[in-house]
Amino acid sequence: MTVSVLVPSSIAREAEDKREATRKLGYVARAATIFRADRLVVFPDREGETGRFDGGFVETVLRYAATPPYLKTEAWGKRDELEYAGILPPLRASSQTGSESNGSGSLRRGIVTEVGPEGRVRVNCGLQHPISLTAPPKMAVEEGERVTVRISSRRPVRAKLEDEPLPGLSIERTDLSGALGREDAGVRIASSRYGDPLTVGRLETLAGRVERDGMTVAFGSPDRGLPDILGIEESRVGSASTADGEATDGVEPSADPGFDLWLNTVPDQGSEVVRTEEALFATLACLSLRA
C-alpha cells in the first residue's frame, strides 16, 4: 500500500515573496510527512505559475525539506531557491529520526563522497566523519549518489551499504496522468470544494479500500482549483463520482485524467478560501482514519 500526494507547480502562486513561498511549501512537506505519504508529486500547471515560484522552485524547496538534516549541506550547498530554507519546519520523519535512528541495525540515508578501487566508497551518513564501505556486488555507485546505510554499531562504527531504497517521503515531478496511472496508485481522489461531501457513511466505505489499496490524492492551488486546472466546469464536478469510487455521468472522460472520485473534505468551510496546505491537513487526516 502506498500513499501519494499530488500538488500543482502553481502551489506558491499567491505568495508575496520567497520567504512566504518557502514557508508554505514547508507546511506542505510537513503534512505529507505527518500522514506518512510515500510520494509527494509536483504536477505541471504552467498556466497558473508565476515567474518567481515555478515548478523548479517548488520541487527544489520540497526536495531540500525532505533531505535529512545531516545531509542538507552536502547535498545542496548554496542555491538561490533556498535563500530562506532556514524557516522550513523540521520534518522529523520517523525514517530519519526515529527512536532507533542511531541504534543497532538502524537505516540511514547517506551520500557517496568518494568512489575508490575494488568497490570501496566513502559515505557521509551523518556520523562524525564519512565512513569507508564496500558496495554490494552488482551495485553501481557514483559520487554524489544517495544511498541507504545500515548501522549496526556506532562505537566502533560497523555499517554496510544496502542495495534498497530507504522508506520515507520521496519528491517527484510528473504529470497527473502519469501519477494516476501507476500500478500502485490505489484509490485516486481529487480534492475539490465542488466534489461530493465526505460524510461518515462515505468514509466508512472508502476507508477499507484505502487501507487495502492505498491512495493517490490530488490538490489544486490558490484561486485555481483542480476543475480550473483541468478545464472542467465546476457544475459538473459534484456528480462525478459515487461513494464507492465508480464514475458516473459527471465529469467528461476527456477532461478527467483518471480520478475515481472527487471529494470535498471541508464541506461546511467557514472561510471563503481553504489554502492548499490547509486542505492537505484536513483531507489526509480524514482519509487516514481506519474502519
PDB file of N, CA and C in Angstrom, residues 77-115:
ATOM      1  N   GLY A  77      24.410  22.525  -0.754  1.00  0.00           N
ATOM      2  CA  GLY A  77      25.261  23.713  -0.780  1.00  0.00           C
ATOM      3  C   GLY A  77      24.405  24.971  -0.718  1.00  0.00           C
ATOM      4  N   LYS A  78      24.786  25.988  -1.494  1.00  0.00           N
ATOM      5  CA  LYS A  78      24.025  27.235  -1.534  1.00  0.00           C
ATOM      6  C   LYS A  78      23.329  27.379  -2.881  1.00  0.00           C
ATOM      7  N   ARG A  79      22.013  27.622  -2.837  1.00  0.00           N
ATOM      8  CA  ARG A  79      21.231  27.816  -4.057  1.00  0.00           C
ATOM      9  C   ARG A  79      20.267  28.971  -3.834  1.00  0.00           C
ATOM     10  N   ASP A  80      20.002  29.698  -4.896  1.00  0.00           N
ATOM     11  CA  ASP A  80      19.134  30.869  -4.792  1.00  0.00           C
ATOM     12  C   ASP A  80      17.743  30.489  -4.303  1.00  0.00           C
ATOM     13  N   GLU A  81      17.226  29.345  -4.751  1.00  0.00           N
ATOM     14  CA  GLU A  81      15.884  28.934  -4.333  1.00  0.00           C
ATOM     15  C   GLU A  81      15.800  28.682  -2.828  1.00  0.00           C
ATOM     16  N   LEU A  82      16.944  28.414  -2.211  1.00  0.00           N
ATOM     17  CA  LEU A  82      16.966  28.029  -0.799  1.00  0.00           C
ATOM     18  C   LEU A  82      17.389  29.174   0.110  1.00  0.00           C
ATOM     19  N   GLU A  83      17.212  30.398  -0.346  1.00  0.00           N
ATOM     20  CA  GLU A  83      17.622  31.566   0.434  1.00  0.00           C
ATOM     21  C   GLU A  83      16.987  31.583   1.818  1.00  0.00           C
ATOM     22  N   TYR A  84      15.731  31.147   1.905  1.00  0.00           N
ATOM     23  CA  TYR A  84      15.018  31.166   3.184  1.00  0.00           C
ATOM     24  C   TYR A  84      14.761  29.755   3.708  1.00  0.00           C
ATOM     25  N   ALA A  85      15.627  28.816   3.349  1.00  0.00           N
ATOM     26  CA  ALA A  85      15.434  27.430   3.785  1.00  0.00           C
ATOM     27  C   ALA A  85      15.470  27.307   5.305  1.00  0.00           C
ATOM     28  N   GLY A  86      16.080  28.259   5.981  1.00  0.00           N
ATOM     29  CA  GLY A  86      16.172  28.200   7.435  1.00  0.00           C
ATOM     30  C   GLY A  86      14.836  28.287   8.146  1.00  0.00           C
ATOM     31  N   ILE A  87      13.790  28.779   7.467  1.00  0.00           N
ATOM     32  CA  ILE A  87      12.486  28.878   8.129  1.00  0.00           C
ATOM     33  C   ILE A  87      11.630  27.626   7.911  1.00  0.00           C
ATOM     34  N   LEU A  88      12.133  26.669   7.133  1.00  0.00           N
ATOM     35  CA  LEU A  88      11.374  25.443   6.914  1.00  0.00           C
ATOM     36  C   LEU A  88      11.235  24.679   8.230  1.00  0.00           C
ATOM     37  N   PRO A  89      10.038  24.229   8.560  1.00  0.00           N
ATOM     38  CA  PRO A  89       9.871  23.460   9.800  1.00  0.00           C
ATOM     39  C   PRO A  89      10.529  22.089   9.641  1.00  0.00           C
ATOM     40  N   PRO A  90      11.191  21.581  10.668  1.00  0.00           N
ATOM     41  CA  PRO A  90      11.805  20.248  10.548  1.00  0.00           C
ATOM     42  C   PRO A  90      10.738  19.178  10.366  1.00  0.00           C
ATOM     43  N   LEU A  91      11.012  18.222   9.502  1.00  0.00           N
ATOM     44  CA  LEU A  91      10.040  17.153   9.260  1.00  0.00           C
ATOM     45  C   LEU A  91      10.098  16.085  10.345  1.00  0.00           C
ATOM     46  N   ARG A  92      11.286  15.811  10.854  1.00  0.00           N
ATOM     47  CA  ARG A  92      11.472  14.776  11.863  1.00  0.00           C
ATOM     48  C   ARG A  92      10.797  13.475  11.450  1.00  0.00           C
ATOM     49  N   ALA A  93      11.009  13.102  10.200  1.00  0.00           N
ATOM     50  CA  ALA A  93      10.420  11.868   9.682  1.00  0.00           C
ATOM     51  C   ALA A  93      10.959  10.673  10.448  1.00  0.00           C
ATOM     52  N   SER A  94      10.079   9.718  10.742  1.00  0.00           N
ATOM     53  CA  SER A  94      10.490   8.560  11.531  1.00  0.00           C
ATOM     54  C   SER A  94      11.597   7.776  10.849  1.00  0.00           C
ATOM     55  N   SER A  95      11.633   7.781   9.515  1.00  0.00           N
ATOM     56  CA  SER A  95      12.690   7.065   8.793  1.00  0.00           C
ATOM     57  C   SER A  95      14.033   7.756   8.939  1.00  0.00           C
ATOM     58  N   GLN A  96      14.023   9.038   9.379  1.00  0.00           N
ATOM     59  CA  GLN A  96      15.259   9.785   9.558  1.00  0.00           C
ATOM     60  C   GLN A  96      15.647   9.914  11.026  1.00  0.00           C
ATOM     61  N   THR A  97      14.667  10.121  11.884  1.00  0.00           N
ATOM     62  CA  THR A  97      14.978  10.455  13.277  1.00  0.00           C
ATOM     63  C   THR A  97      14.178   9.619  14.268  1.00  0.00           C
ATOM     64  N   GLY A  98      13.837   8.396  13.903  1.00  0.00           N
ATOM     65  CA  GLY A  98      13.074   7.543  14.808  1.00  0.00           C
ATOM     66  C   GLY A  98      13.888   7.144  16.024  1.00  0.00           C
ATOM     67  N   SER A  99      13.254   6.419  16.957  1.00  0.00           N
ATOM     68  CA  SER A  99      13.910   6.079  18.210  1.00  0.00           C
ATOM     69  C   SER A  99      15.132   5.203  17.998  1.00  0.00           C
ATOM     70  N   GLU A 100      15.192   4.505  16.864  1.00  0.00           N
ATOM     71  CA  GLU A 100      16.331   3.647  16.600  1.00  0.00           C
ATOM     72  C   GLU A 100      17.227   4.199  15.498  1.00  0.00           C
ATOM     73  N   SER A 101      17.093   5.483  15.184  1.00  0.00           N
ATOM     74  CA  SER A 101      17.856   6.041  14.079  1.00  0.00           C
ATOM     75  C   SER A 101      19.356   6.005  14.333  1.00  0.00           C
ATOM     76  N   ASN A 102      19.780   5.973  15.618  1.00  0.00           N
ATOM     77  CA  ASN A 102      21.190   5.886  15.944  1.00  0.00           C
ATOM     78  C   ASN A 102      21.524   4.566  16.636  1.00  0.00           C
ATOM     79  N   GLY A 103      20.592   3.661  16.628  1.00  0.00           N
ATOM     80  CA  GLY A 103      20.782   2.421  17.371  1.00  0.00           C
ATOM     81  C   GLY A 103      21.220   1.270  16.500  1.00  0.00           C
ATOM     82  N   SER A 104      21.215   0.090  17.092  1.00  0.00           N
ATOM     83  CA  SER A 104      21.662  -1.101  16.394  1.00  0.00           C
ATOM     84  C   SER A 104      20.733  -1.438  15.239  1.00  0.00           C
ATOM     85  N   GLY A 105      21.319  -1.670  14.085  1.00  0.00           N
ATOM     86  CA  GLY A 105      20.554  -2.085  12.924  1.00  0.00           C
ATOM     87  C   GLY A 105      19.724  -0.999  12.297  1.00  0.00           C
ATOM     88  N   SER A 106      19.985   0.265  12.610  1.00  0.00           N
ATOM     89  CA  SER A 106      19.178   1.343  12.052  1.00  0.00           C
ATOM     90  C   SER A 106      19.577   1.635  10.609  1.00  0.00           C
ATOM     91  N   LEU A 107      18.619   2.146   9.832  1.00  0.00           N
ATOM     92  CA  LEU A 107      18.867   2.539   8.450  1.00  0.00           C
ATOM     93  C   LEU A 107      18.948   4.052   8.369  1.00  0.00           C
ATOM     94  N   ARG A 108      19.904   4.553   7.589  1.00  0.00           N
ATOM     95  CA  ARG A 108      20.081   5.988   7.418  1.00  0.00           C
ATOM     96  C   ARG A 108      20.387   6.283   5.962  1.00  0.00           C
ATOM     97  N   ARG A 109      20.022   7.476   5.552  1.00  0.00           N
ATOM     98  CA  ARG A 109      20.404   7.930   4.221  1.00  0.00           C
ATOM     99  C   ARG A 109      21.844   8.416   4.258  1.00  0.00           C
ATOM    100  N   GLY A 110      22.509   8.253   3.136  1.00  0.00           N
ATOM    101  CA  GLY A 110      23.879   8.727   3.021  1.00  0.00           C
ATOM    102  C   GLY A 110      24.153   9.254   1.630  1.00  0.00           C
ATOM    103  N   ILE A 111      25.248   9.987   1.488  1.00  0.00           N
ATOM    104  CA  ILE A 111      25.689  10.498   0.189  1.00  0.00           C
ATOM    105  C   ILE A 111      27.108  10.015  -0.063  1.00  0.00           C
ATOM    106  N   VAL A 112      27.340   9.448  -1.228  1.00  0.00           N
ATOM    107  CA  VAL A 112      28.666   8.973  -1.599  1.00  0.00           C
ATOM    108  C   VAL A 112      29.553  10.183  -1.894  1.00  0.00           C
ATOM    109  N   THR A 113      30.634  10.328  -1.137  1.00  0.00           N
ATOM    110  CA  THR A 113      31.545  11.456  -1.317  1.00  0.00           C
ATOM    111  C   THR A 113      32.780  11.094  -2.127  1.00  0.00           C
ATOM    112  N   GLU A 114      33.060   9.795  -2.227  1.00  0.00           N
ATOM    113  CA  GLU A 114      34.244   9.372  -2.973  1.00  0.00           C
ATOM    114  C   GLU A 114      34.094   7.919  -3.391  1.00  0.00           C
ATOM    115  N   VAL A 115      34.482   7.613  -4.613  1.00  0.00           N
ATOM    116  CA  VAL A 115      34.462   6.239  -5.119  1.00  0.00           C
ATOM    117  C   VAL A 115      35.897   5.794  -5.343  1.00  0.00           C
TER     118      VAL A 115
END
